[in-house]
């Protein structure tokens, strides 16, 4: 049996009192040893920051383990669940406090799975934020290899003083590469 | 300011083009100019094919630690009864193969009976209801079922064009068994006269697909002298994970 999926719809302008929750963006408390900021700005096609976007991340643990731990909605401060949600601020920026995900298999490139929602965006978008540094793993990554070279950098987080920076551009010259999964 | 007639003409032209194309669409168009806010907020390049890998083949896990069962009742969050038509909305969340999405998070949010959100950006001069916040959460049961008790939301005006009104709707946020199934959508009510006029509902260009966003009135869900009942089943995009894959480590679920 194959069923036709229900259509998506925009998250709209009024999600802020519903979807954000205390601790949503802190996968670990920022004071945790090894904690980094995964942060960036979400831009529209005119280069203006988007103040009403919602970003979600889903990631492996630093040792590459895929977790199935409840507790993302009621953080206890020490359980790492791998899921986080951050609404953009008035200046279009978002930030998570998290740990750097490890490769899930030997030699694999580590990445954050990222979902983007926004007012004006009629259906969610998926992308990946790859962890920089392991050049061999990144060079061997199937998805990165399949992307035109001049767009590949849109999938790479950039190390900075706070941790990792990952800007998202919904439209335009340097538009982020968004993903279509087969059957989705 | 653009008139409803102008917007309706744009909607009609897009749908006519769609029908001529003969290629079935089941999801909304991201490039849909009648919804003005979409113009600068849709990708112009094709989405890039990706085979889901590792983390993408799993979804975040939520349990009873995360969600209080009382959060599924939006009518008991304050000291008094909210104003409006008390209603129950229930249904199942399944994947593209019809398999139930078990013990997974469903989040909803909505306007009150007067069409007003508690959100500070909502300046529609309809009354706030001190007994209604309009947010709910639940975990699906072992059969993928969910159930909320709430108040029927009202339609409300918005600024897309002159005299623009949204059909009454409830926002739904859904997770599947893998991250690629994550979605946010809106549930509508049968027979709403605003459907044809609404450029958000109409972002789905296919009439049959639009109907998948509309709940069904179900008298078996309606309860005697208490609440009306609606049923709405949700199908997530197909699941790729096979049952041959190893289980991940540390499955300390508290909702098993």
Short mmCIF file of C-alpha atoms in Angstrom, two decimals:
data_model
loop_
_atom_site.label_atom_id
_atom_site.label_comp_id
_atom_site.label_asym_id
_atom_site.label_seq_id
_atom_site.Cartn_x
_atom_site.Cartn_y
_atom_site.Cartn_z
CA UNK A 1 0.00 0.00 0.00
CA UNK A 2 1.35 3.39 -0.92
CA UNK A 3 -0.53 6.41 0.36
CA UNK A 4 -0.25 9.92 -0.96
CA UNK A 5 1.30 12.17 1.67
CA UNK A 6 -0.60 15.01 3.27
CA UNK A 7 0.63 18.35 1.88
CA UNK A 8 2.75 20.63 4.03
CA UNK A 9 1.80 24.24 4.70
CA UNK A 10 3.73 27.26 5.88
CA UNK A 11 4.53 27.53 9.58
CA UNK A 12 3.03 31.03 9.30
CA UNK A 13 3.79 34.10 11.42
CA UNK A 14 2.33 32.96 14.74
CA UNK A 15 4.39 29.95 15.78
CA UNK A 16 6.46 31.77 18.40
CA UNK A 17 4.13 31.11 21.30
CA UNK A 18 3.75 27.44 20.34
CA UNK A 19 6.87 25.78 18.97
CA UNK A 20 9.72 27.40 20.94
CA UNK A 21 10.15 26.13 24.48
CA UNK A 22 12.56 26.66 27.34
CA UNK A 23 15.91 25.14 26.46
CA UNK A 24 14.91 24.39 22.88
CA UNK A 25 18.23 25.60 21.42
CA UNK A 26 20.46 24.30 24.19
CA UNK A 27 21.22 20.67 23.39
CA UNK A 28 23.78 21.10 26.13
CA UNK A 29 24.14 24.00 28.58
CA UNK A 30 26.56 26.52 27.03
CA UNK A 31 28.94 26.08 29.97
CA UNK A 32 29.40 22.36 29.20
CA UNK A 33 33.01 21.40 28.39
CA UNK A 34 33.23 21.02 24.64
CA UNK A 35 30.04 22.98 23.97
CA UNK A 36 30.03 25.02 20.77
CA UNK A 37 27.64 27.44 19.18
CA UNK A 38 26.16 26.31 15.88
CA UNK A 39 24.89 29.64 14.68
CA UNK A 40 24.19 31.74 11.64
CA UNK A 41 21.80 34.05 9.86
CA UNK A 42 18.86 33.12 7.64
CA UNK A 43 18.51 35.37 4.57
CA UNK A 44 15.83 35.93 1.95
CA UNK A 45 16.34 36.46 -1.77
CA UNK A 46 17.01 40.18 -1.30
CA UNK A 47 19.73 39.46 1.23
CA UNK A 48 17.55 40.62 4.12
CA UNK A 49 17.69 38.62 7.34
CA UNK A 50 14.55 36.61 8.13
CA UNK A 51 13.34 37.30 11.67
CA UNK A 52 10.57 34.70 11.64
CA UNK A 53 12.27 31.48 10.63
CA UNK A 54 12.56 28.33 12.71
CA UNK A 55 15.58 26.04 12.42
CA UNK A 56 15.75 22.50 13.72
CA UNK A 57 18.82 20.30 13.97
CA UNK A 58 19.15 16.57 14.51
CA UNK A 59 22.59 15.16 15.01
CA UNK A 60 24.70 12.29 16.24
CA UNK A 61 26.63 12.41 19.50
CA UNK A 62 30.35 13.32 19.47
CA UNK A 63 31.18 9.60 19.27
CA UNK A 64 28.92 9.18 16.23
CA UNK A 65 26.12 7.44 18.09
CA UNK A 66 22.59 8.06 16.83
CA UNK A 67 20.59 8.70 19.99
CA UNK A 68 17.04 7.73 20.83
CA UNK A 69 16.81 9.57 24.14
CA UNK A 70 13.63 11.37 25.17
CA UNK A 71 13.89 14.69 26.95
CA UNK A 72 14.35 17.25 24.17
CA UNK A 73 11.26 19.19 25.32
CA UNK A 74 12.15 19.11 29.02
CA UNK A 75 15.91 19.34 29.17
CA UNK A 76 17.43 17.93 32.33
CA UNK A 77 20.84 19.48 31.67
CA UNK A 78 22.79 16.27 31.20
CA UNK A 79 20.92 14.08 28.72
CA UNK A 80 22.11 14.70 25.18
CA UNK A 81 19.17 14.01 22.83
CA UNK A 82 20.62 15.25 19.54
CA UNK A 83 17.58 17.40 18.72
CA UNK A 84 17.28 21.16 18.95
CA UNK A 85 15.00 23.94 17.75
CA UNK A 86 15.84 27.65 17.41
CA UNK A 87 13.69 30.50 16.15
CA UNK A 88 15.55 33.33 14.49
CA UNK A 89 15.86 36.61 16.35
CA UNK A 90 14.94 40.07 15.07
CA UNK A 91 18.21 40.24 13.16
CA UNK A 92 17.68 36.85 11.49
CA UNK A 93 20.27 35.07 13.59
CA UNK A 94 19.88 31.75 15.32
CA UNK A 95 22.18 29.86 17.66
CA UNK A 96 22.31 26.41 19.20
CA UNK A 97 24.51 25.34 22.06
CA UNK A 98 25.57 21.82 21.23
CA UNK A 99 28.39 19.33 20.83
CA UNK A 100 30.17 18.60 17.57
CA UNK A 101 28.66 15.46 16.03
CA UNK A 102 31.03 12.63 15.23
CA UNK A 103 31.03 10.53 12.06
CA UNK A 104 28.41 7.79 12.27
CA UNK A 105 30.71 5.41 10.40
CA UNK A 106 34.48 5.23 10.08
CA UNK A 107 35.65 7.69 7.45
CA UNK A 108 32.22 9.33 7.05
CA UNK A 109 31.80 13.09 7.07
CA UNK A 110 29.91 14.31 10.11
CA UNK A 111 26.97 16.65 9.60
CA UNK A 112 23.96 18.19 11.27
CA UNK A 113 20.63 17.39 9.59
CA UNK A 114 18.87 20.75 9.32
CA UNK A 115 15.23 21.65 8.70
CA UNK A 116 14.11 25.18 7.86
CA UNK A 117 10.65 26.65 8.39
CA UNK A 118 9.58 30.28 7.92
CA UNK A 119 6.65 32.52 7.32
CA UNK A 120 6.40 32.75 3.54
CA UNK A 121 8.08 29.38 3.06
CA UNK A 122 5.20 27.13 2.03
CA UNK A 123 6.84 23.85 2.98
CA UNK A 124 9.84 22.86 5.06
CA UNK A 125 13.30 22.64 3.53
CA UNK A 126 15.99 20.13 4.42
CA UNK A 127 19.71 20.67 4.22
CA UNK A 128 22.92 19.52 5.92
CA UNK A 129 25.53 21.47 7.81
CA UNK A 130 28.78 19.54 7.45
CA UNK A 131 31.41 19.76 10.15
CA UNK A 132 34.63 21.18 8.64
CA UNK A 133 38.08 19.81 9.26
CA UNK A 134 38.21 16.21 8.08
CA UNK A 135 39.20 16.91 4.48
CA UNK A 136 39.46 13.26 3.50
CA UNK A 137 35.98 12.46 4.77
CA UNK A 138 34.49 15.55 3.14
CA UNK A 139 36.19 14.73 -0.17
CA UNK A 140 34.76 11.22 -0.04
CA UNK A 141 31.21 12.30 0.84
CA UNK A 142 28.69 11.20 -1.76
CA UNK A 143 26.33 14.12 -1.37
CA UNK A 144 29.05 16.77 -1.47
CA UNK A 145 30.58 15.11 -4.51
CA UNK A 146 27.23 15.28 -6.30
CA UNK A 147 26.87 19.05 -5.77
CA UNK A 148 28.37 21.52 -8.23
CA UNK A 149 31.68 22.72 -6.85
CA UNK A 150 30.66 26.38 -6.65
CA UNK A 151 27.65 25.55 -4.47
CA UNK A 152 29.32 22.99 -2.20
CA UNK A 153 30.41 25.60 0.35
CA UNK A 154 26.76 26.34 1.17
CA UNK A 155 26.66 22.96 2.93
CA UNK A 156 29.79 23.49 4.98
CA UNK A 157 29.73 25.05 8.43
CA UNK A 158 32.68 27.37 9.04
CA UNK A 159 34.73 27.28 12.23
CA UNK A 160 34.81 30.59 14.11
CA UNK A 161 35.47 31.88 17.60
CA UNK A 162 32.12 30.64 18.90
CA UNK A 163 32.10 27.25 17.26
CA UNK A 164 30.54 26.72 13.86
CA UNK A 165 28.82 29.24 11.66
CA UNK A 166 26.18 28.10 9.16
CA UNK A 167 24.28 30.77 7.24
CA UNK A 168 21.18 29.79 5.30
CA UNK A 169 20.11 31.60 2.14
CA UNK A 170 16.64 30.69 0.92
CA UNK A 171 17.13 32.29 -2.49
CA UNK A 172 19.64 34.05 -4.67
CA UNK A 173 23.12 33.74 -6.11
CA UNK A 174 24.57 31.82 -3.19
CA UNK A 175 21.35 30.00 -2.35
CA UNK A 176 21.84 27.13 0.09
CA UNK A 177 21.64 23.65 -1.44
CA UNK A 178 18.37 22.18 -0.19
CA UNK A 179 17.67 18.49 -0.38
CA UNK A 180 15.01 16.28 -1.90
CA UNK A 181 14.88 12.77 -0.52
CA UNK A 182 13.49 10.07 -2.80
CA UNK A 183 9.82 9.44 -2.06
CA UNK A 184 9.50 12.69 -0.15
CA UNK B 1 -3.23 47.47 -2.32
CA UNK B 2 -3.97 44.36 -4.33
CA UNK B 3 -7.61 43.32 -4.34
CA UNK B 4 -9.04 39.90 -3.66
CA UNK B 5 -10.18 39.83 -7.29
CA UNK B 6 -6.55 40.27 -8.43
CA UNK B 7 -5.34 37.51 -6.10
CA UNK B 8 -8.17 35.21 -7.14
CA UNK B 9 -7.29 35.80 -10.81
CA UNK B 10 -3.66 34.84 -10.11
CA UNK B 11 -4.75 31.72 -8.23
CA UNK B 12 -7.11 30.72 -11.05
CA UNK B 13 -4.46 31.22 -13.73
CA UNK B 14 -1.90 29.11 -11.86
CA UNK B 15 -4.38 26.31 -11.34
CA UNK B 16 -5.40 26.38 -15.02
CA UNK B 17 -1.72 26.10 -16.02
CA UNK B 18 -1.32 23.26 -13.59
CA UNK B 19 -4.27 21.37 -15.02
CA UNK B 20 -2.93 21.80 -18.56
CA UNK B 21 0.46 20.44 -17.49
CA UNK B 22 -0.98 17.03 -16.71
CA UNK B 23 1.71 16.35 -14.09
CA UNK B 24 0.24 15.60 -10.68
CA UNK B 25 1.49 17.66 -7.74
CA UNK B 26 0.81 16.55 -4.18
CA UNK B 27 2.73 19.16 -2.17
CA UNK B 28 2.51 22.96 -2.10
CA UNK B 29 4.49 25.05 -4.53
CA UNK B 30 7.19 27.02 -2.80
CA UNK B 31 7.14 29.52 -5.65
CA UNK B 32 3.59 30.81 -5.35
CA UNK B 33 3.38 34.59 -5.97
CA UNK B 34 -0.26 35.05 -4.83
CA UNK B 35 1.13 34.36 -1.33
CA UNK B 36 3.25 37.50 -1.38
CA UNK B 37 5.58 36.54 1.47
CA UNK B 38 6.77 33.54 -0.54
CA UNK B 39 8.27 35.64 -3.33
CA UNK B 40 11.68 36.17 -1.68
CA UNK B 41 11.51 33.08 0.48
CA UNK B 42 11.54 30.19 -1.97
CA UNK B 43 14.57 28.52 -3.51
CA UNK B 44 14.92 29.17 -7.21
CA UNK B 45 17.25 26.24 -7.82
CA UNK B 46 16.00 22.66 -7.97
CA UNK B 47 16.16 20.73 -4.74
CA UNK B 48 19.21 18.48 -4.81
CA UNK B 49 18.67 14.74 -4.74
CA UNK B 50 20.01 13.13 -1.58
CA UNK B 51 19.81 9.58 -0.35
CA UNK B 52 19.06 9.78 3.35
CA UNK B 53 21.98 8.61 5.45
CA UNK B 54 22.52 7.59 9.07
CA UNK B 55 21.10 10.35 11.26
CA UNK B 56 18.49 11.19 8.62
CA UNK B 57 17.11 7.67 8.86
CA UNK B 58 16.20 8.23 12.50
CA UNK B 59 13.93 10.72 14.18
CA UNK B 60 14.23 12.43 17.53
CA UNK B 61 12.63 10.43 20.31
CA UNK B 62 10.05 12.00 22.60
CA UNK B 63 8.52 10.36 25.64
CA UNK B 64 6.34 10.91 28.66
CA UNK B 65 9.16 12.95 30.13
CA UNK B 66 8.49 15.46 27.36
CA UNK B 67 4.71 15.67 27.18
CA UNK B 68 2.08 15.80 29.92
CA UNK B 69 -1.14 14.05 28.79
CA UNK B 70 -3.07 17.14 29.92
CA UNK B 71 -1.39 19.14 27.15
CA UNK B 72 -3.75 17.45 24.67
CA UNK B 73 -6.69 19.34 26.19
CA UNK B 74 -6.56 23.00 25.16
CA UNK B 75 -9.74 23.75 27.12
CA UNK B 76 -8.32 23.16 30.61
CA UNK B 77 -5.19 25.29 30.57
CA UNK B 78 -6.74 28.15 32.57
CA UNK B 79 -9.13 28.63 35.45
CA UNK B 80 -12.25 28.97 33.29
CA UNK B 81 -13.81 27.50 30.18
CA UNK B 82 -12.75 29.09 26.89
CA UNK B 83 -15.43 30.69 24.73
CA UNK B 84 -16.46 28.94 21.54
CA UNK B 85 -17.48 25.65 20.01
CA UNK B 86 -15.84 22.86 22.01
CA UNK B 87 -14.55 20.23 19.61
CA UNK B 88 -12.40 17.15 19.45
CA UNK B 89 -9.97 16.54 16.61
CA UNK B 90 -8.58 13.05 16.31
CA UNK B 91 -6.92 10.86 13.73
CA UNK B 92 -3.90 8.76 12.93
CA UNK B 93 -0.39 9.59 11.80
CA UNK B 94 0.90 7.01 9.33
CA UNK B 95 3.81 6.77 6.90
CA UNK B 96 3.55 6.34 3.16
CA UNK B 97 3.17 2.59 3.57
CA UNK B 98 0.27 3.05 5.96
CA UNK B 99 2.32 2.02 8.99
CA UNK B 100 1.43 3.84 12.22
CA UNK B 101 3.89 6.42 13.51
CA UNK B 102 3.96 5.30 17.12
CA UNK B 103 4.76 7.28 20.27
CA UNK B 104 5.77 10.33 18.29
CA UNK B 105 5.27 14.02 19.01
CA UNK B 106 2.34 16.02 17.59
CA UNK B 107 2.20 19.76 18.30
CA UNK B 108 -0.69 22.08 17.42
CA UNK B 109 -1.40 25.79 17.68
CA UNK B 110 -4.37 27.87 16.64
CA UNK B 111 -6.38 31.07 16.96
CA UNK B 112 -9.22 31.32 19.45
CA UNK B 113 -12.92 31.24 18.55
CA UNK B 114 -12.76 34.91 17.58
CA UNK B 115 -9.87 34.39 15.18
CA UNK B 116 -7.22 35.90 17.46
CA UNK B 117 -3.84 34.42 18.28
CA UNK B 118 -2.26 35.11 21.62
CA UNK B 119 0.90 35.96 19.66
CA UNK B 120 2.03 39.54 20.25
CA UNK B 121 2.33 40.14 16.52
CA UNK B 122 -1.36 39.42 16.02
CA UNK B 123 -2.99 42.85 16.10
CA UNK B 124 -6.39 41.73 14.79
CA UNK B 125 -8.88 43.62 16.99
CA UNK B 126 -10.81 40.51 17.99
CA UNK B 127 -10.93 39.65 21.68
CA UNK B 128 -8.28 37.58 23.38
CA UNK B 129 -9.77 34.82 25.51
CA UNK B 130 -8.16 34.72 28.95
CA UNK B 131 -9.06 31.04 29.14
CA UNK B 132 -7.50 30.00 25.86
CA UNK B 133 -3.85 29.90 24.84
CA UNK B 134 -4.24 27.74 21.76
CA UNK B 135 -1.28 25.37 21.99
CA UNK B 136 -1.36 21.62 22.51
CA UNK B 137 0.94 18.62 22.39
CA UNK B 138 0.53 14.89 22.54
CA UNK B 139 2.32 11.67 21.73
CA UNK B 140 0.68 9.31 19.27
CA UNK B 141 -0.44 5.98 20.70
CA UNK B 142 0.65 2.50 19.56
CA UNK B 143 -1.68 2.78 16.56
CA UNK B 144 -0.44 6.22 15.54
CA UNK B 145 -3.55 7.83 16.99
CA UNK B 146 -3.72 11.35 18.37
CA UNK B 147 -6.57 13.25 20.02
CA UNK B 148 -6.96 16.87 21.07
CA UNK B 149 -9.86 18.62 22.75
CA UNK B 150 -10.02 22.28 21.83
CA UNK B 151 -12.21 25.14 20.63
CA UNK B 152 -13.01 25.60 16.97
CA UNK B 153 -10.79 28.44 15.72
CA UNK B 154 -12.25 31.41 13.88
CA UNK B 155 -11.15 32.81 10.51
CA UNK B 156 -8.98 35.91 10.70
CA UNK B 157 -7.77 38.75 8.48
CA UNK B 158 -4.17 39.09 7.35
CA UNK B 159 -2.14 41.51 5.29
CA UNK B 160 -1.45 39.63 2.07
CA UNK B 161 -3.90 41.83 0.14
CA UNK B 162 -6.95 43.98 0.76
CA UNK B 163 -9.68 42.16 2.71
CA UNK B 164 -7.62 38.96 2.95
CA UNK B 165 -9.02 36.33 5.34
CA UNK B 166 -7.58 32.98 6.29
CA UNK B 167 -9.97 30.04 6.47
CA UNK B 168 -10.17 28.64 10.00
CA UNK B 169 -7.33 26.21 10.58
CA UNK B 170 -5.21 24.44 13.16
CA UNK B 171 -1.43 24.29 12.66
CA UNK B 172 0.10 20.82 13.06
CA UNK B 173 3.77 19.97 13.57
CA UNK B 174 4.68 16.33 12.99
CA UNK B 175 7.64 14.00 13.28
CA UNK B 176 7.91 10.59 11.67
CA UNK B 177 10.18 7.63 12.20
CA UNK B 178 12.93 9.35 10.25
CA UNK B 179 13.98 12.98 10.08
CA UNK B 180 13.15 13.24 6.39
CA UNK B 181 9.47 12.94 7.32
CA UNK B 182 9.46 16.08 9.45
CA UNK B 183 6.64 18.37 8.47
CA UNK B 184 4.44 21.29 9.46
CA UNK B 185 1.01 21.75 7.95
CA UNK B 186 -2.46 23.15 8.59
CA UNK B 187 -5.77 21.37 9.07
CA UNK B 188 -8.92 23.02 7.74
CA UNK B 189 -12.65 22.51 8.25
CA UNK B 190 -15.05 21.14 5.65
CA UNK B 191 -16.96 23.51 3.41
CA UNK B 192 -15.09 26.69 4.32
CA UNK B 193 -16.21 29.48 1.93
CA UNK B 194 -12.74 31.06 2.15
CA UNK B 195 -10.91 28.12 0.51
CA UNK B 196 -11.08 29.51 -3.02
CA UNK B 197 -9.84 32.90 -1.87
CA UNK B 198 -6.91 31.85 0.29
CA UNK B 199 -3.45 31.92 -1.33
CA UNK B 200 -1.96 29.74 1.43
CA UNK B 201 -4.46 26.89 1.07
CA UNK B 202 -4.13 27.31 -2.69
CA UNK B 203 -0.33 26.89 -2.62
CA UNK B 204 -1.38 23.28 -3.14
CA UNK B 205 -2.43 23.53 -6.78
CA UNK B 206 -4.12 20.13 -6.98
CA UNK B 207 -7.73 20.00 -5.76
CA UNK B 208 -7.49 16.40 -4.54
CA UNK B 209 -4.31 17.20 -2.62
CA UNK B 210 -5.93 20.25 -1.02
CA UNK B 211 -8.75 18.05 0.23
CA UNK B 212 -6.18 16.05 2.18
CA UNK B 213 -5.81 19.13 4.39
CA UNK B 214 -9.50 19.17 5.29
CA UNK B 215 -10.83 17.30 8.31
CA UNK B 216 -14.06 15.31 8.16
CA UNK B 217 -16.94 15.93 10.51
CA UNK B 218 -17.47 12.63 12.35
CA UNK B 219 -20.60 12.20 14.44
CA UNK B 220 -19.04 9.17 16.11
CA UNK B 221 -16.36 11.48 17.49
CA UNK B 222 -18.97 14.01 18.56
CA UNK B 223 -20.08 13.36 22.12
CA UNK B 224 -23.53 13.79 23.67
CA UNK B 225 -24.10 17.27 25.09
CA UNK B 226 -20.35 17.97 25.12
CA UNK B 227 -18.27 18.48 21.96
CA UNK B 228 -18.40 18.19 18.20
CA UNK B 229 -15.91 15.83 16.58
CA UNK B 230 -13.61 15.96 13.57
CA UNK B 231 -11.34 13.32 12.16
CA UNK B 232 -8.14 14.04 10.26
CA UNK B 233 -5.59 11.43 9.30
CA UNK B 234 -2.08 12.51 8.35
CA UNK B 235 0.16 10.66 5.92
CA UNK B 236 3.85 11.47 6.18
CA UNK B 237 6.15 11.19 3.22
CA UNK B 238 7.40 7.66 2.58
CA UNK B 239 9.64 5.82 4.98
CA UNK B 240 12.91 4.36 3.72
CA UNK B 241 14.20 2.69 6.80
CA UNK B 242 14.13 -1.05 6.53
CA UNK B 243 13.73 -3.21 9.55
CA UNK B 244 17.05 -4.91 8.78
CA UNK B 245 19.11 -2.06 10.14
CA UNK B 246 20.72 -2.33 13.55
CA UNK B 247 19.06 -0.55 16.43
CA UNK B 248 20.90 2.51 17.69
CA UNK B 249 22.56 2.44 21.04
CA UNK B 250 21.02 3.67 24.29
CA UNK B 251 17.32 3.33 23.63
CA UNK B 252 16.32 4.28 27.12
CA UNK B 253 12.78 5.19 26.11
CA UNK B 254 10.41 5.97 28.90
CA UNK B 255 7.32 5.52 26.78
CA UNK B 256 7.83 1.92 25.73
#
